[in-house]
């Protein structure tokens, strides 16, 4: 009759072979985690927040789209810059043709030297305007690229302080709490 309580019977014994294997270590604790590096995201152009492409706490890689501003005003500025450049190139082409004609006439002394010099100066001024217009076009393209705000580093997104439809101002630091999102590195 064995043991206490008179249950009578043998107690079962289980055996196993000892083995080495990793056991996860989990410690529940209250605390604050701070990333090793973080990036505050600010827009480089002013516009209406068109789309939020991420969620709070999402892991992202460098170059991933985070936010998109309404690109239409920037596309219009780009088209205007392209049109202005085309117009100036046509004017420059005409001026260069005038220089070639007046060069032949000046060689035969059919026009005054001052007239020929004025035509050359006008052509050089148009060349400078074309170069300036090309720079404006490059800037308009860059501004359009800035309407897509991308992750500068890989990591995990923090709190989003913006909503679709918000007006986002370029490099706004006075209300940075409302217009930034922190991207926290996992490394």
PDB file of N, CA, C and O in Angstrom, residues 19-52:
ATOM      1  N   UNK A  19      20.492  17.456 -23.046  1.00  0.00           N
ATOM      2  CA  UNK A  19      21.005  18.001 -24.299  1.00  0.00           C
ATOM      3  C   UNK A  19      21.256  19.497 -24.140  1.00  0.00           C
ATOM      4  O   UNK A  19      20.563  20.173 -23.389  1.00  0.00           O
ATOM      5  N   UNK A  20      22.251  20.008 -24.879  1.00  0.00           N
ATOM      6  CA  UNK A  20      22.548  21.440 -24.865  1.00  0.00           C
ATOM      7  C   UNK A  20      21.774  22.099 -26.001  1.00  0.00           C
ATOM      8  O   UNK A  20      21.836  21.663 -27.139  1.00  0.00           O
ATOM      9  N   UNK A  21      21.069  23.177 -25.673  1.00  0.00           N
ATOM     10  CA  UNK A  21      20.379  23.949 -26.702  1.00  0.00           C
ATOM     11  C   UNK A  21      20.135  25.351 -26.154  1.00  0.00           C
ATOM     12  O   UNK A  21      20.050  25.544 -24.945  1.00  0.00           O
ATOM     13  N   UNK A  22      20.034  26.344 -27.070  1.00  0.00           N
ATOM     14  CA  UNK A  22      19.824  27.724 -26.597  1.00  0.00           C
ATOM     15  C   UNK A  22      18.416  27.886 -26.027  1.00  0.00           C
ATOM     16  O   UNK A  22      17.441  27.347 -26.541  1.00  0.00           O
ATOM     17  N   UNK A  23      18.353  28.612 -24.970  1.00  0.00           N
ATOM     18  CA  UNK A  23      17.074  28.907 -24.341  1.00  0.00           C
ATOM     19  C   UNK A  23      16.917  30.426 -24.364  1.00  0.00           C
ATOM     20  O   UNK A  23      17.820  31.147 -23.926  1.00  0.00           O
ATOM     21  N   UNK A  24      15.796  30.921 -24.898  1.00  0.00           N
ATOM     22  CA  UNK A  24      15.624  32.380 -24.959  1.00  0.00           C
ATOM     23  C   UNK A  24      15.533  32.974 -23.555  1.00  0.00           C
ATOM     24  O   UNK A  24      14.898  32.402 -22.678  1.00  0.00           O
ATOM     25  N   UNK A  25      16.222  34.109 -23.407  1.00  0.00           N
ATOM     26  CA  UNK A  25      16.209  34.799 -22.136  1.00  0.00           C
ATOM     27  C   UNK A  25      15.305  36.011 -22.279  1.00  0.00           C
ATOM     28  O   UNK A  25      15.568  36.909 -23.074  1.00  0.00           O
ATOM     29  N   UNK A  26      14.221  36.044 -21.566  1.00  0.00           N
ATOM     30  CA  UNK A  26      13.276  37.141 -21.623  1.00  0.00           C
ATOM     31  C   UNK A  26      13.139  37.713 -20.228  1.00  0.00           C
ATOM     32  O   UNK A  26      12.867  36.989 -19.271  1.00  0.00           O
ATOM     33  N   UNK A  27      13.366  39.029 -20.155  1.00  0.00           N
ATOM     34  CA  UNK A  27      13.225  39.693 -18.874  1.00  0.00           C
ATOM     35  C   UNK A  27      12.159  40.761 -19.029  1.00  0.00           C
ATOM     36  O   UNK A  27      12.283  41.648 -19.878  1.00  0.00           O
ATOM     37  N   UNK A  28      11.106  40.679 -18.260  1.00  0.00           N
ATOM     38  CA  UNK A  28      10.070  41.706 -18.266  1.00  0.00           C
ATOM     39  C   UNK A  28      10.492  42.793 -17.296  1.00  0.00           C
ATOM     40  O   UNK A  28      10.764  42.522 -16.119  1.00  0.00           O
ATOM     41  N   UNK A  29      10.589  44.033 -17.816  1.00  0.00           N
ATOM     42  CA  UNK A  29      10.993  45.138 -16.960  1.00  0.00           C
ATOM     43  C   UNK A  29      10.370  46.420 -17.481  1.00  0.00           C
ATOM     44  O   UNK A  29      10.029  46.533 -18.661  1.00  0.00           O
ATOM     45  N   UNK A  30      10.229  47.377 -16.639  1.00  0.00           N
ATOM     46  CA  UNK A  30       9.738  48.694 -17.019  1.00  0.00           C
ATOM     47  C   UNK A  30      10.952  49.565 -17.264  1.00  0.00           C
ATOM     48  O   UNK A  30      11.879  49.594 -16.454  1.00  0.00           O
ATOM     49  N   UNK A  31      10.958  50.272 -18.389  1.00  0.00           N
ATOM     50  CA  UNK A  31      12.105  51.107 -18.681  1.00  0.00           C
ATOM     51  C   UNK A  31      11.875  51.936 -19.925  1.00  0.00           C
ATOM     52  O   UNK A  31      10.788  51.954 -20.502  1.00  0.00           O
ATOM     53  N   UNK A  32      12.883  52.623 -20.367  1.00  0.00           N
ATOM     54  CA  UNK A  32      12.836  53.479 -21.530  1.00  0.00           C
ATOM     55  C   UNK A  32      13.945  53.057 -22.484  1.00  0.00           C
ATOM     56  O   UNK A  32      15.098  52.910 -22.069  1.00  0.00           O
ATOM     57  N   UNK A  33      13.570  52.851 -23.730  1.00  0.00           N
ATOM     58  CA  UNK A  33      14.552  52.476 -24.745  1.00  0.00           C
ATOM     59  C   UNK A  33      14.847  53.717 -25.566  1.00  0.00           C
ATOM     60  O   UNK A  33      13.938  54.418 -25.999  1.00  0.00           O
ATOM     61  N   UNK A  34      16.103  53.992 -25.775  1.00  0.00           N
ATOM     62  CA  UNK A  34      16.509  55.146 -26.561  1.00  0.00           C
ATOM     63  C   UNK A  34      17.383  54.655 -27.701  1.00  0.00           C
ATOM     64  O   UNK A  34      18.301  53.863 -27.492  1.00  0.00           O
ATOM     65  N   UNK A  35      17.092  55.131 -28.909  1.00  0.00           N
ATOM     66  CA  UNK A  35      17.851  54.676 -30.068  1.00  0.00           C
ATOM     67  C   UNK A  35      19.257  55.269 -30.041  1.00  0.00           C
ATOM     68  O   UNK A  35      19.498  56.312 -29.445  1.00  0.00           O
ATOM     69  N   UNK A  36      20.172  54.579 -30.716  1.00  0.00           N
ATOM     70  CA  UNK A  36      21.544  55.057 -30.786  1.00  0.00           C
ATOM     71  C   UNK A  36      21.659  56.276 -31.685  1.00  0.00           C
ATOM     72  O   UNK A  36      22.499  57.133 -31.482  1.00  0.00           O
ATOM     73  N   UNK A  37      20.821  56.349 -32.695  1.00  0.00           N
ATOM     74  CA  UNK A  37      20.786  57.528 -33.549  1.00  0.00           C
ATOM     75  C   UNK A  37      19.367  57.688 -34.072  1.00  0.00           C
ATOM     76  O   UNK A  37      18.622  56.721 -34.197  1.00  0.00           O
ATOM     77  N   UNK A  38      18.994  58.917 -34.328  1.00  0.00           N
ATOM     78  CA  UNK A  38      17.657  59.189 -34.837  1.00  0.00           C
ATOM     79  C   UNK A  38      17.738  60.343 -35.828  1.00  0.00           C
ATOM     80  O   UNK A  38      18.714  61.092 -35.844  1.00  0.00           O
ATOM     81  N   UNK A  39      16.730  60.466 -36.656  1.00  0.00           N
ATOM     82  CA  UNK A  39      16.686  61.529 -37.658  1.00  0.00           C
ATOM     83  C   UNK A  39      15.315  62.184 -37.602  1.00  0.00           C
ATOM     84  O   UNK A  39      14.306  61.496 -37.649  1.00  0.00           O
ATOM     85  N   UNK A  40      15.297  63.497 -37.478  1.00  0.00           N
ATOM     86  CA  UNK A  40      14.039  64.236 -37.557  1.00  0.00           C
ATOM     87  C   UNK A  40      13.776  64.524 -39.021  1.00  0.00           C
ATOM     88  O   UNK A  40      14.645  65.028 -39.725  1.00  0.00           O
ATOM     89  N   UNK A  41      12.595  64.205 -39.472  1.00  0.00           N
ATOM     90  CA  UNK A  41      12.248  64.361 -40.873  1.00  0.00           C
ATOM     91  C   UNK A  41      11.503  65.670 -41.052  1.00  0.00           C
ATOM     92  O   UNK A  41      10.476  65.896 -40.421  1.00  0.00           O
ATOM     93  N   UNK A  42      12.027  66.546 -41.918  1.00  0.00           N
ATOM     94  CA  UNK A  42      11.376  67.805 -42.259  1.00  0.00           C
ATOM     95  C   UNK A  42      11.319  67.920 -43.769  1.00  0.00           C
ATOM     96  O   UNK A  42      12.217  67.490 -44.476  1.00  0.00           O
ATOM     97  N   UNK A  43      10.276  68.546 -44.232  1.00  0.00           N
ATOM     98  CA  UNK A  43      10.118  68.748 -45.673  1.00  0.00           C
ATOM     99  C   UNK A  43      11.028  69.869 -46.152  1.00  0.00           C
ATOM    100  O   UNK A  43      11.261  70.843 -45.437  1.00  0.00           O
ATOM    101  N   UNK A  44      11.532  69.747 -47.364  1.00  0.00           N
ATOM    102  CA  UNK A  44      12.355  70.795 -47.952  1.00  0.00           C
ATOM    103  C   UNK A  44      11.542  71.697 -48.880  1.00  0.00           C
ATOM    104  O   UNK A  44      12.065  72.663 -49.410  1.00  0.00           O
ATOM    105  N   UNK A  45      10.260  71.358 -49.081  1.00  0.00           N
ATOM    106  CA  UNK A  45       9.349  72.187 -49.859  1.00  0.00           C
ATOM    107  C   UNK A  45       8.046  72.345 -49.091  1.00  0.00           C
ATOM    108  O   UNK A  45       7.718  71.524 -48.237  1.00  0.00           O
ATOM    109  N   UNK A  46       7.312  73.395 -49.392  1.00  0.00           N
ATOM    110  CA  UNK A  46       6.016  73.628 -48.777  1.00  0.00           C
ATOM    111  C   UNK A  46       4.941  72.986 -49.635  1.00  0.00           C
ATOM    112  O   UNK A  46       4.990  73.081 -50.865  1.00  0.00           O
ATOM    113  N   UNK A  47       3.983  72.342 -48.984  1.00  0.00           N
ATOM    114  CA  UNK A  47       2.891  71.732 -49.727  1.00  0.00           C
ATOM    115  C   UNK A  47       1.931  71.006 -48.811  1.00  0.00           C
ATOM    116  O   UNK A  47       2.150  70.894 -47.602  1.00  0.00           O
ATOM    117  N   UNK A  48       0.865  70.503 -49.413  1.00  0.00           N
ATOM    118  CA  UNK A  48      -0.143  69.751 -48.676  1.00  0.00           C
ATOM    119  C   UNK A  48       0.277  68.295 -48.616  1.00  0.00           C
ATOM    120  O   UNK A  48       0.662  67.712 -49.630  1.00  0.00           O
ATOM    121  N   UNK A  49       0.205  67.710 -47.409  1.00  0.00           N
ATOM    122  CA  UNK A  49       0.552  66.299 -47.250  1.00  0.00           C
ATOM    123  C   UNK A  49      -0.489  65.459 -47.989  1.00  0.00           C
ATOM    124  O   UNK A  49      -1.656  65.447 -47.650  1.00  0.00           O
ATOM    125  N   UNK A  50      -0.040  64.793 -49.025  1.00  0.00           N
ATOM    126  CA  UNK A  50      -0.901  64.046 -49.933  1.00  0.00           C
ATOM    127  C   UNK A  50      -1.100  62.606 -49.464  1.00  0.00           C
ATOM    128  O   UNK A  50      -2.182  62.057 -49.531  1.00  0.00           O
ATOM    129  N   UNK A  51       0.006  62.011 -48.965  1.00  0.00           N
ATOM    130  CA  UNK A  51      -0.057  60.594 -48.594  1.00  0.00           C
ATOM    131  C   UNK A  51       0.993  60.292 -47.539  1.00  0.00           C
ATOM    132  O   UNK A  51       2.112  60.789 -47.589  1.00  0.00           O
ATOM    133  N   UNK A  52       0.599  59.460 -46.583  1.00  0.00           N
ATOM    134  CA  UNK A  52       1.542  58.932 -45.593  1.00  0.00           C
ATOM    135  C   UNK A  52       1.756  57.465 -45.957  1.00  0.00           C
ATOM    136  O   UNK A  52       0.821  56.683 -45.980  1.00  0.00           O
TER     137      UNK A  52
END
